[in-house]
Amino acid sequence: MRHNKKFNHLSRTADHRQAMLANMAISLIMHKRITTTLAKAKALKQYVEPLITRSKDDTTNSRRVVFSYLQNKYAVTELFKNISEKVGDRPGGYTRIIKLGTRKGDGASVCFIELVDFDENMLKTPKSAAKKTRRSRKSTAKAEAPVEAAAEAPAAEEKAE
């Protein structure tokens, strides 16, 4: 029976799986976004989110625990300095998985996993997406020209006085 054995073994031995997840976690921490298969991304999400939660509390013990998982001092430094500052007020959900489709060679579903607070495209506020047509551009260009000229005229009079 397999009671309470819910994580994906990814068709690997335990040592291979631990090494692979540690390497993927280091890559995610250093690059903020990696492309991988969907199954590996889901396994990585379960692996790296507790480490990010641990990094919020910057103590020697927390650093040692995270280092025991990652075995890379540069990744640990990046996690505790940069990433923990940005996710300090977030109660969880530090990563996002976005599906990209299937891989051409073997048909595996491919996605990228990224740190939520480090995606520049999602952080930008959307500007007004009003439809612009050729007709409206001509009319606004004509309407703006007299307004600009009128604004410059009083400024020129003030300088003359």
Tab-separated table of N, CA and C in Angstrom:
chain	number	residue	atom	x	y	z
A	1	MET	N	0.840	-1.185	0.000
A	1	MET	CA	0.000	0.000	0.000
A	1	MET	C	0.879	1.241	0.000
A	2	ARG	N	0.342	2.305	-0.587
A	2	ARG	CA	1.118	3.534	-0.685
A	2	ARG	C	0.416	4.674	0.059
A	3	HIS	N	0.032	4.445	1.268
A	3	HIS	CA	-0.644	5.475	2.042
A	3	HIS	C	0.314	6.626	2.337
A	4	ASN	N	-0.177	7.837	2.146
A	4	ASN	CA	0.549	9.068	2.478
A	4	ASN	C	1.881	9.191	1.740
A	5	LYS	N	1.923	8.718	0.515
A	5	LYS	CA	3.117	8.869	-0.324
A	5	LYS	C	2.681	9.615	-1.574
A	6	LYS	N	2.647	10.937	-1.458
A	6	LYS	CA	2.004	11.728	-2.498
A	6	LYS	C	2.955	12.397	-3.473
A	7	PHE	N	4.234	12.491	-3.181
A	7	PHE	CA	5.089	13.247	-4.073
A	7	PHE	C	5.482	12.405	-5.279
A	8	ASN	N	5.818	13.092	-6.376
A	8	ASN	CA	6.164	12.447	-7.635
A	8	ASN	C	7.621	11.992	-7.577
A	9	HIS	N	7.854	10.725	-7.865
A	9	HIS	CA	9.223	10.196	-7.820
A	9	HIS	C	10.003	10.521	-9.086
A	10	LEU	N	9.330	10.969	-10.126
A	10	LEU	CA	9.958	11.419	-11.372
A	10	LEU	C	10.813	10.334	-12.032
A	11	SER	N	10.497	9.090	-11.804
A	11	SER	CA	11.230	7.939	-12.399
A	11	SER	C	12.718	7.999	-12.100
A	12	ARG	N	13.063	8.366	-10.878
A	12	ARG	CA	14.462	8.475	-10.474
A	12	ARG	C	14.639	7.872	-9.096
A	13	THR	N	15.884	7.535	-8.801
A	13	THR	CA	16.191	7.090	-7.449
A	13	THR	C	16.138	8.294	-6.512
A	14	ALA	N	16.117	8.041	-5.235
A	14	ALA	CA	15.991	9.127	-4.261
A	14	ALA	C	17.175	10.085	-4.335
A	15	ASP	N	18.385	9.550	-4.472
A	15	ASP	CA	19.565	10.414	-4.545
A	15	ASP	C	19.553	11.269	-5.806
A	16	HIS	N	19.196	10.638	-6.919
A	16	HIS	CA	19.144	11.374	-8.187
A	16	HIS	C	18.083	12.468	-8.128
A	17	ARG	N	16.935	12.155	-7.552
A	17	ARG	CA	15.846	13.118	-7.447
A	17	ARG	C	16.252	14.292	-6.555
A	18	GLN	N	16.875	14.014	-5.425
A	18	GLN	CA	17.315	15.082	-4.525
A	18	GLN	C	18.350	15.982	-5.194
A	19	ALA	N	19.298	15.374	-5.908
A	19	ALA	CA	20.322	16.171	-6.590
A	19	ALA	C	19.701	17.028	-7.696
A	20	MET	N	18.766	16.441	-8.443
A	20	MET	CA	18.130	17.174	-9.534
A	20	MET	C	17.305	18.345	-9.000
A	21	LEU	N	16.536	18.121	-7.940
A	21	LEU	CA	15.724	19.193	-7.378
A	21	LEU	C	16.592	20.288	-6.769
A	22	ALA	N	17.689	19.905	-6.148
A	22	ALA	CA	18.604	20.912	-5.590
A	22	ALA	C	19.210	21.759	-6.698
A	23	ASN	N	19.631	21.121	-7.793
A	23	ASN	CA	20.202	21.869	-8.916
A	23	ASN	C	19.164	22.786	-9.558
A	24	MET	N	17.942	22.295	-9.705
A	24	MET	CA	16.889	23.129	-10.285
A	24	MET	C	16.536	24.291	-9.356
A	25	ALA	N	16.544	24.054	-8.051
A	25	ALA	CA	16.262	25.120	-7.093
A	25	ALA	C	17.348	26.196	-7.143
A	26	ILE	N	18.594	25.780	-7.257
A	26	ILE	CA	19.698	26.743	-7.381
A	26	ILE	C	19.525	27.572	-8.644
A	27	SER	N	19.197	26.917	-9.756
A	27	SER	CA	18.997	27.639	-11.012
A	27	SER	C	17.837	28.619	-10.907
A	28	LEU	N	16.756	28.205	-10.267
A	28	LEU	CA	15.601	29.083	-10.105
A	28	LEU	C	15.957	30.290	-9.242
A	29	ILE	N	16.696	30.079	-8.185
A	29	ILE	CA	17.070	31.172	-7.293
A	29	ILE	C	18.020	32.141	-7.996
A	30	MET	N	18.953	31.616	-8.752
A	30	MET	CA	19.939	32.472	-9.406
A	30	MET	C	19.364	33.203	-10.626
A	31	HIS	N	18.526	32.520	-11.407
A	31	HIS	CA	18.034	33.095	-12.666
A	31	HIS	C	16.610	33.629	-12.586
A	32	LYS	N	15.887	33.318	-11.522
A	32	LYS	CA	14.521	33.765	-11.261
A	32	LYS	C	13.480	33.125	-12.174
A	33	ARG	N	13.882	32.419	-13.217
A	33	ARG	CA	12.942	31.736	-14.106
A	33	ARG	C	13.683	30.628	-14.847
A	34	ILE	N	13.088	29.433	-14.878
A	34	ILE	CA	13.679	28.347	-15.651
A	34	ILE	C	12.584	27.637	-16.429
A	35	THR	N	12.971	27.032	-17.539
A	35	THR	CA	12.052	26.261	-18.366
A	35	THR	C	12.307	24.786	-18.127
A	36	THR	N	11.231	24.034	-17.895
A	36	THR	CA	11.359	22.616	-17.590
A	36	THR	C	10.037	21.924	-17.916
A	37	THR	N	9.957	20.644	-17.627
A	37	THR	CA	8.702	19.932	-17.848
A	37	THR	C	7.733	20.237	-16.702
A	38	LEU	N	6.478	19.986	-16.945
A	38	LEU	CA	5.454	20.315	-15.962
A	38	LEU	C	5.605	19.489	-14.683
A	39	ALA	N	5.917	18.210	-14.823
A	39	ALA	CA	6.060	17.353	-13.645
A	39	ALA	C	7.231	17.809	-12.778
A	40	LYS	N	8.350	18.156	-13.397
A	40	LYS	CA	9.503	18.629	-12.634
A	40	LYS	C	9.216	19.977	-11.987
A	41	ALA	N	8.477	20.834	-12.680
A	41	ALA	CA	8.148	22.149	-12.123
A	41	ALA	C	7.265	22.010	-10.890
A	42	LYS	N	6.308	21.090	-10.937
A	42	LYS	CA	5.441	20.891	-9.781
A	42	LYS	C	6.224	20.323	-8.597
A	43	ALA	N	7.150	19.415	-8.885
A	43	ALA	CA	7.987	18.862	-7.816
A	43	ALA	C	8.913	19.945	-7.254
A	44	LEU	N	9.440	20.788	-8.134
A	44	LEU	CA	10.331	21.864	-7.708
A	44	LEU	C	9.589	22.881	-6.847
A	45	LYS	N	8.338	23.139	-7.176
A	45	LYS	CA	7.548	24.092	-6.398
A	45	LYS	C	7.410	23.619	-4.957
A	46	GLN	N	7.143	22.333	-4.772
A	46	GLN	CA	7.040	21.789	-3.417
A	46	GLN	C	8.383	21.803	-2.705
A	47	TYR	N	9.468	21.744	-3.456
A	47	TYR	CA	10.807	21.690	-2.872
A	47	TYR	C	11.293	23.080	-2.463
A	48	VAL	N	11.038	24.093	-3.309
A	48	VAL	CA	11.678	25.388	-3.106
A	48	VAL	C	10.844	26.342	-2.246
A	49	GLU	N	9.537	26.198	-2.219
A	49	GLU	CA	8.725	27.143	-1.451
A	49	GLU	C	8.997	27.082	0.052
A	50	PRO	N	9.173	25.910	0.663
A	50	PRO	CA	9.558	25.911	2.083
A	50	PRO	C	10.925	26.556	2.334
A	51	LEU	N	11.829	26.457	1.367
A	51	LEU	CA	13.136	27.098	1.528
A	51	LEU	C	12.995	28.619	1.503
A	52	ILE	N	12.126	29.115	0.632
A	52	ILE	CA	11.905	30.566	0.573
A	52	ILE	C	11.236	31.043	1.857
A	53	THR	N	10.293	30.269	2.367
A	53	THR	CA	9.657	30.621	3.639
A	53	THR	C	10.693	30.648	4.751
A	54	ARG	N	11.607	29.701	4.741
A	54	ARG	CA	12.668	29.629	5.754
A	54	ARG	C	13.579	30.844	5.648
A	55	SER	N	13.770	31.365	4.427
A	55	SER	CA	14.699	32.482	4.230
A	55	SER	C	14.164	33.799	4.786
A	56	LYS	N	12.880	33.877	5.083
A	56	LYS	CA	12.332	35.111	5.654
A	56	LYS	C	12.930	35.408	7.018
A	57	ASP	N	13.273	34.359	7.755
A	57	ASP	CA	13.871	34.510	9.078
A	57	ASP	C	15.376	34.319	8.926
A	58	ASP	N	16.114	35.408	8.864
A	58	ASP	CA	17.551	35.347	8.582
A	58	ASP	C	18.330	35.065	9.864
A	59	THR	N	18.400	33.782	10.216
A	59	THR	CA	19.190	33.375	11.364
A	59	THR	C	20.239	32.375	10.898
A	60	THR	N	21.195	32.120	11.746
A	60	THR	CA	22.244	31.162	11.404
A	60	THR	C	21.657	29.775	11.186
A	61	ASN	N	20.715	29.395	12.015
A	61	ASN	CA	20.111	28.080	11.857
A	61	ASN	C	19.345	27.967	10.536
A	62	SER	N	18.610	29.019	10.163
A	62	SER	CA	17.883	28.997	8.890
A	62	SER	C	18.841	28.869	7.724
A	63	ARG	N	19.934	29.595	7.777
A	63	ARG	CA	20.929	29.505	6.693
A	63	ARG	C	21.525	28.104	6.610
A	64	ARG	N	21.774	27.494	7.746
A	64	ARG	CA	22.350	26.147	7.744
A	64	ARG	C	21.363	25.127	7.202
A	65	VAL	N	20.101	25.265	7.554
A	65	VAL	CA	19.082	24.340	7.052
A	65	VAL	C	18.949	24.475	5.538
A	66	VAL	N	18.874	25.711	5.040
A	66	VAL	CA	18.748	25.931	3.597
A	66	VAL	C	20.009	25.453	2.884
A	67	PHE	N	21.172	25.686	3.474
A	67	PHE	CA	22.418	25.233	2.847
A	67	PHE	C	22.475	23.710	2.783
A	68	SER	N	21.892	23.032	3.766
A	68	SER	CA	21.897	21.569	3.721
A	68	SER	C	21.084	21.048	2.541
A	69	TYR	N	20.078	21.810	2.099
A	69	TYR	CA	19.301	21.422	0.931
A	69	TYR	C	19.998	21.808	-0.372
A	70	LEU	N	20.559	23.024	-0.427
A	70	LEU	CA	21.072	23.549	-1.691
A	70	LEU	C	22.543	23.257	-1.951
A	71	GLN	N	23.370	23.277	-0.909
A	71	GLN	CA	24.809	23.041	-1.043
A	71	GLN	C	25.474	24.030	-2.002
A	72	ASN	N	25.022	25.282	-2.001
A	72	ASN	CA	25.608	26.316	-2.851
A	72	ASN	C	25.521	27.639	-2.094
A	73	LYS	N	26.677	28.149	-1.665
A	73	LYS	CA	26.655	29.332	-0.810
A	73	LYS	C	26.207	30.580	-1.557
A	74	TYR	N	26.429	30.641	-2.883
A	74	TYR	CA	25.994	31.809	-3.646
A	74	TYR	C	24.472	31.842	-3.764
A	75	ALA	N	23.871	30.693	-3.954
A	75	ALA	CA	22.412	30.619	-4.017
A	75	ALA	C	21.799	30.951	-2.657
A	76	VAL	N	22.414	30.494	-1.579
A	76	VAL	CA	21.906	30.795	-0.240
A	76	VAL	C	21.999	32.288	0.029
A	77	THR	N	23.106	32.903	-0.364
A	77	THR	CA	23.274	34.346	-0.183
A	77	THR	C	22.226	35.109	-0.984
A	78	GLU	N	22.009	34.716	-2.244
A	78	GLU	CA	21.002	35.362	-3.088
A	78	GLU	C	19.609	35.211	-2.467
A	79	LEU	N	19.320	34.030	-1.961
A	79	LEU	CA	18.017	33.763	-1.368
A	79	LEU	C	17.780	34.614	-0.128
A	80	PHE	N	18.765	34.718	0.740
A	80	PHE	CA	18.567	35.443	1.997
A	80	PHE	C	18.685	36.953	1.829
A	81	LYS	N	19.439	37.434	0.833
A	81	LYS	CA	19.592	38.874	0.661
A	81	LYS	C	18.505	39.464	-0.224
A	82	ASN	N	18.401	38.990	-1.452
A	82	ASN	CA	17.516	39.631	-2.425
A	82	ASN	C	16.091	39.088	-2.391
A	83	ILE	N	15.964	37.779	-2.427
A	83	ILE	CA	14.634	37.186	-2.571
A	83	ILE	C	13.814	37.357	-1.301
A	84	SER	N	14.429	37.158	-0.143
A	84	SER	CA	13.660	37.266	1.101
A	84	SER	C	13.151	38.684	1.340
A	85	GLU	N	13.849	39.704	0.829
A	85	GLU	CA	13.378	41.081	0.967
A	85	GLU	C	12.094	41.300	0.173
A	86	LYS	N	12.051	40.742	-1.046
A	86	LYS	CA	10.879	40.971	-1.894
A	86	LYS	C	9.668	40.174	-1.453
A	87	VAL	N	9.879	39.008	-0.863
A	87	VAL	CA	8.748	38.160	-0.486
A	87	VAL	C	8.434	38.261	1.001
A	88	GLY	N	8.996	39.236	1.666
A	88	GLY	CA	8.825	39.344	3.107
A	88	GLY	C	7.390	39.459	3.573
A	89	ASP	N	6.553	40.161	2.816
A	89	ASP	CA	5.169	40.351	3.239
A	89	ASP	C	4.214	39.364	2.581
A	90	ARG	N	4.698	38.527	1.683
A	90	ARG	CA	3.851	37.556	0.984
A	90	ARG	C	3.666	36.327	1.870
A	91	PRO	N	2.423	35.874	2.064
A	91	PRO	CA	2.188	34.734	2.967
A	91	PRO	C	2.424	33.362	2.340
A	92	GLY	N	2.873	33.312	1.124
A	92	GLY	CA	3.119	32.036	0.451
A	92	GLY	C	2.906	32.216	-1.035
A	93	GLY	N	3.038	31.151	-1.799
A	93	GLY	CA	2.837	31.242	-3.238
A	93	GLY	C	3.925	32.055	-3.908
A	94	TYR	N	5.171	31.653	-3.702
A	94	TYR	CA	6.300	32.438	-4.192
A	94	TYR	C	6.638	32.136	-5.647
A	95	THR	N	6.115	31.041	-6.179
A	95	THR	CA	6.448	30.651	-7.547
A	95	THR	C	5.183	30.590	-8.386
A	96	ARG	N	5.375	30.707	-9.696
A	96	ARG	CA	4.288	30.648	-10.655
A	96	ARG	C	4.707	29.697	-11.770
A	97	ILE	N	3.795	28.812	-12.178
A	97	ILE	CA	4.054	27.890	-13.279
A	97	ILE	C	3.179	28.312	-14.448
A	98	ILE	N	3.799	28.565	-15.594
A	98	ILE	CA	3.068	28.943	-16.797
A	98	ILE	C	3.371	27.911	-17.878
A	99	LYS	N	2.318	27.283	-18.393
A	99	LYS	CA	2.474	26.213	-19.374
A	99	LYS	C	2.788	26.800	-20.741
A	100	LEU	N	3.697	26.131	-21.456
A	100	LEU	CA	4.134	26.604	-22.767
A	100	LEU	C	3.687	25.704	-23.910
A	101	GLY	N	3.164	24.541	-23.619
A	101	GLY	CA	2.769	23.614	-24.679
A	101	GLY	C	3.532	22.313	-24.537
A	102	THR	N	3.728	21.627	-25.664
A	102	THR	CA	4.422	20.346	-25.627
A	102	THR	C	5.753	20.442	-26.362
A	103	ARG	N	6.687	19.614	-25.913
A	103	ARG	CA	8.001	19.563	-26.522
A	103	ARG	C	7.897	18.761	-27.814
A	104	LYS	N	8.600	19.194	-28.844
A	104	LYS	CA	8.474	18.572	-30.157
A	104	LYS	C	9.036	17.156	-30.167
A	105	GLY	N	10.120	16.915	-29.486
A	105	GLY	CA	10.787	15.620	-29.556
A	105	GLY	C	10.014	14.481	-28.932
A	106	ASP	N	9.541	14.666	-27.697
A	106	ASP	CA	8.892	13.562	-26.991
A	106	ASP	C	7.465	13.867	-26.546
A	107	GLY	N	6.961	15.043	-26.845
A	107	GLY	CA	5.585	15.380	-26.499
A	107	GLY	C	5.370	15.692	-25.029
A	108	ALA	N	6.444	15.921	-24.282
A	108	ALA	CA	6.306	16.253	-22.868
A	108	ALA	C	5.763	17.670	-22.726
A	109	SER	N	4.887	17.882	-21.761
A	109	SER	CA	4.355	19.222	-21.538
A	109	SER	C	5.432	20.079	-20.883
A	110	VAL	N	5.698	21.228	-21.500
A	110	VAL	CA	6.780	22.106	-21.077
A	110	VAL	C	6.173	23.362	-20.468
A	111	CYS	N	6.843	23.901	-19.457
A	111	CYS	CA	6.386	25.126	-18.812
A	111	CYS	C	7.602	25.882	-18.324
A	112	PHE	N	7.371	27.092	-17.854
A	112	PHE	CA	8.433	27.725	-17.087
A	112	PHE	C	7.921	28.052	-15.713
A	113	ILE	N	8.813	27.940	-14.767
A	113	ILE	CA	8.510	28.240	-13.371
A	113	ILE	C	9.340	29.457	-13.015
A	114	GLU	N	8.714	30.419	-12.350
A	114	GLU	CA	9.395	31.670	-12.034
A	114	GLU	C	9.021	32.132	-10.643
A	115	LEU	N	9.854	32.986	-10.098
A	115	LEU	CA	9.548	33.625	-8.826
A	115	LEU	C	8.582	34.775	-9.098
A	116	VAL	N	7.503	34.837	-8.352
A	116	VAL	CA	6.402	35.748	-8.646
A	116	VAL	C	6.835	37.208	-8.594
A	117	ASP	N	7.574	37.609	-7.597
A	117	ASP	CA	7.910	39.018	-7.413
A	117	ASP	C	9.032	39.502	-8.319
A	118	PHE	N	9.565	38.643	-9.162
A	118	PHE	CA	10.684	39.039	-10.008
A	118	PHE	C	10.308	39.090	-11.480
A	119	ASP	N	9.030	38.979	-11.840
A	119	ASP	CA	8.618	39.031	-13.231
A	119	ASP	C	8.314	40.478	-13.588
A	120	GLU	N	9.171	41.073	-14.424
A	120	GLU	CA	9.024	42.483	-14.771
A	120	GLU	C	7.755	42.731	-15.560
A	121	ASN	N	7.360	41.794	-16.439
A	121	ASN	CA	6.181	41.991	-17.272
A	121	ASN	C	4.906	42.025	-16.438
A	122	MET	N	4.816	41.191	-15.408
A	122	MET	CA	3.609	41.149	-14.590
A	122	MET	C	3.569	42.315	-13.600
A	123	LEU	N	4.719	42.855	-13.223
A	123	LEU	CA	4.745	43.935	-12.240
A	123	LEU	C	4.342	45.277	-12.835
A	124	LYS	N	4.503	45.441	-14.152
A	124	LYS	CA	4.136	46.699	-14.789
A	124	LYS	C	2.627	46.872	-14.756
A	125	THR	N	2.200	48.077	-14.472
A	125	THR	CA	0.764	48.339	-14.476
A	125	THR	C	0.309	48.545	-15.909
A	126	PRO	N	-0.801	47.954	-16.293
A	126	PRO	CA	-1.260	48.115	-17.669
A	126	PRO	C	-1.727	49.536	-17.927
A	127	LYS	N	-1.289	50.083	-19.038
A	127	LYS	CA	-1.694	51.433	-19.412
A	127	LYS	C	-3.041	51.358	-20.122
A	128	SER	N	-3.646	52.496	-20.315
A	128	SER	CA	-4.963	52.502	-20.955
A	128	SER	C	-4.834	51.905	-22.353
A	129	ALA	N	-5.583	50.872	-22.580
A	129	ALA	CA	-5.514	50.158	-23.847
A	129	ALA	C	-6.671	50.589	-24.738
A	130	ALA	N	-6.794	51.887	-24.958
A	130	ALA	CA	-7.857	52.396	-25.812
A	130	ALA	C	-7.517	52.089	-27.262
A	131	LYS	N	-8.555	51.718	-28.008
A	131	LYS	CA	-8.335	51.412	-29.418
A	131	LYS	C	-8.021	52.689	-30.163
A	132	LYS	N	-6.998	52.640	-30.964
A	132	LYS	CA	-6.638	53.808	-31.746
A	132	LYS	C	-6.805	53.449	-33.214
A	133	THR	N	-7.495	54.301	-33.914
A	133	THR	CA	-7.676	54.079	-35.341
A	133	THR	C	-7.009	55.207	-36.086
A	134	ARG	N	-6.888	55.041	-37.361
A	134	ARG	CA	-6.230	56.063	-38.168
A	134	ARG	C	-6.993	57.384	-38.074
A	135	ARG	N	-8.309	57.295	-38.107
A	135	ARG	CA	-9.118	58.507	-38.074
A	135	ARG	C	-8.892	59.271	-36.766
A	136	SER	N	-8.858	58.571	-35.648
A	136	SER	CA	-8.711	59.267	-34.371
A	136	SER	C	-7.314	59.856	-34.207
A	137	ARG	N	-6.320	59.233	-34.816
A	137	ARG	CA	-4.964	59.781	-34.697
A	137	ARG	C	-4.864	61.109	-35.437
A	138	LYS	N	-5.481	61.196	-36.590
A	138	LYS	CA	-5.426	62.450	-37.343
A	138	LYS	C	-6.140	63.556	-36.574
A	139	SER	N	-7.305	63.226	-36.028
A	139	SER	CA	-8.074	64.264	-35.331
A	139	SER	C	-7.374	64.698	-34.043
A	140	THR	N	-6.750	63.773	-33.329
A	140	THR	CA	-6.065	64.166	-32.094
A	140	THR	C	-4.803	64.949	-32.405
A	141	ALA	N	-4.143	64.644	-33.501
A	141	ALA	CA	-2.935	65.394	-33.860
A	141	ALA	C	-3.292	66.829	-34.190
A	142	LYS	N	-4.404	67.024	-34.896
A	142	LYS	CA	-4.834	68.377	-35.231
A	142	LYS	C	-5.304	69.119	-33.989
A	143	ALA	N	-5.975	68.420	-33.088
A	143	ALA	CA	-6.498	69.059	-31.888
A	143	ALA	C	-5.376	69.432	-30.925
A	144	GLU	N	-4.326	68.635	-30.874
A	144	GLU	CA	-3.225	68.906	-29.953
A	144	GLU	C	-2.358	70.065	-30.422
A	145	ALA	N	-2.229	70.273	-31.729
A	145	ALA	CA	-1.355	71.317	-32.255
A	145	ALA	C	-1.794	72.707	-31.795
A	146	PRO	N	-3.081	73.097	-31.914
A	146	PRO	CA	-3.470	74.432	-31.438
A	146	PRO	C	-3.343	74.578	-29.921
A	147	VAL	N	-3.568	73.507	-29.179
A	147	VAL	CA	-3.469	73.577	-27.722
A	147	VAL	C	-2.032	73.859	-27.311
A	148	GLU	N	-1.075	73.212	-27.973
A	148	GLU	CA	0.338	73.434	-27.648
A	148	GLU	C	0.762	74.848	-28.019
A	149	ALA	N	0.288	75.337	-29.166
A	149	ALA	CA	0.639	76.687	-29.590
A	149	ALA	C	0.054	77.715	-28.624
A	150	ALA	N	-1.153	77.466	-28.179
A	150	ALA	CA	-1.798	78.394	-27.240
A	150	ALA	C	-1.068	78.396	-25.901
A	151	ALA	N	-0.550	77.267	-25.501
A	151	ALA	CA	0.167	77.189	-24.230
A	151	ALA	C	1.505	77.906	-24.315
A	152	GLU	N	2.137	77.895	-25.487
A	152	GLU	CA	3.440	78.546	-25.642
A	152	GLU	C	3.305	80.060	-25.732
A	153	ALA	N	2.189	80.560	-26.247
A	153	ALA	CA	2.012	81.995	-26.442
A	153	ALA	C	2.025	82.762	-25.112
A	154	PRO	N	1.279	82.352	-24.089
A	154	PRO	CA	1.337	83.112	-22.822
A	154	PRO	C	2.713	83.043	-22.171
A	155	ALA	N	3.401	81.962	-22.346
A	155	ALA	CA	4.729	81.844	-21.756
A	155	ALA	C	5.684	82.828	-22.419
A	156	ALA	N	5.538	83.014	-23.718
A	156	ALA	CA	6.399	83.963	-24.432
A	156	ALA	C	6.085	85.389	-23.988
A	157	GLU	N	4.806	85.722	-23.749
A	157	GLU	CA	4.441	87.057	-23.301
A	157	GLU	C	4.996	87.350	-21.917
A	158	GLU	N	5.019	86.360	-21.038
A	158	GLU	CA	5.531	86.574	-19.693
A	158	GLU	C	7.031	86.856	-19.721
A	159	LYS	N	7.733	86.200	-20.612
A	159	LYS	CA	9.175	86.430	-20.718
A	159	LYS	C	9.464	87.837	-21.257
A	160	ALA	N	8.609	88.350	-22.170
A	160	ALA	CA	8.816	89.665	-22.753
A	160	ALA	C	8.608	90.761	-21.716
A	161	GLU	N	7.716	90.556	-20.791
A	161	GLU	CA	7.438	91.580	-19.784
A	161	GLU	C	8.541	91.634	-18.813
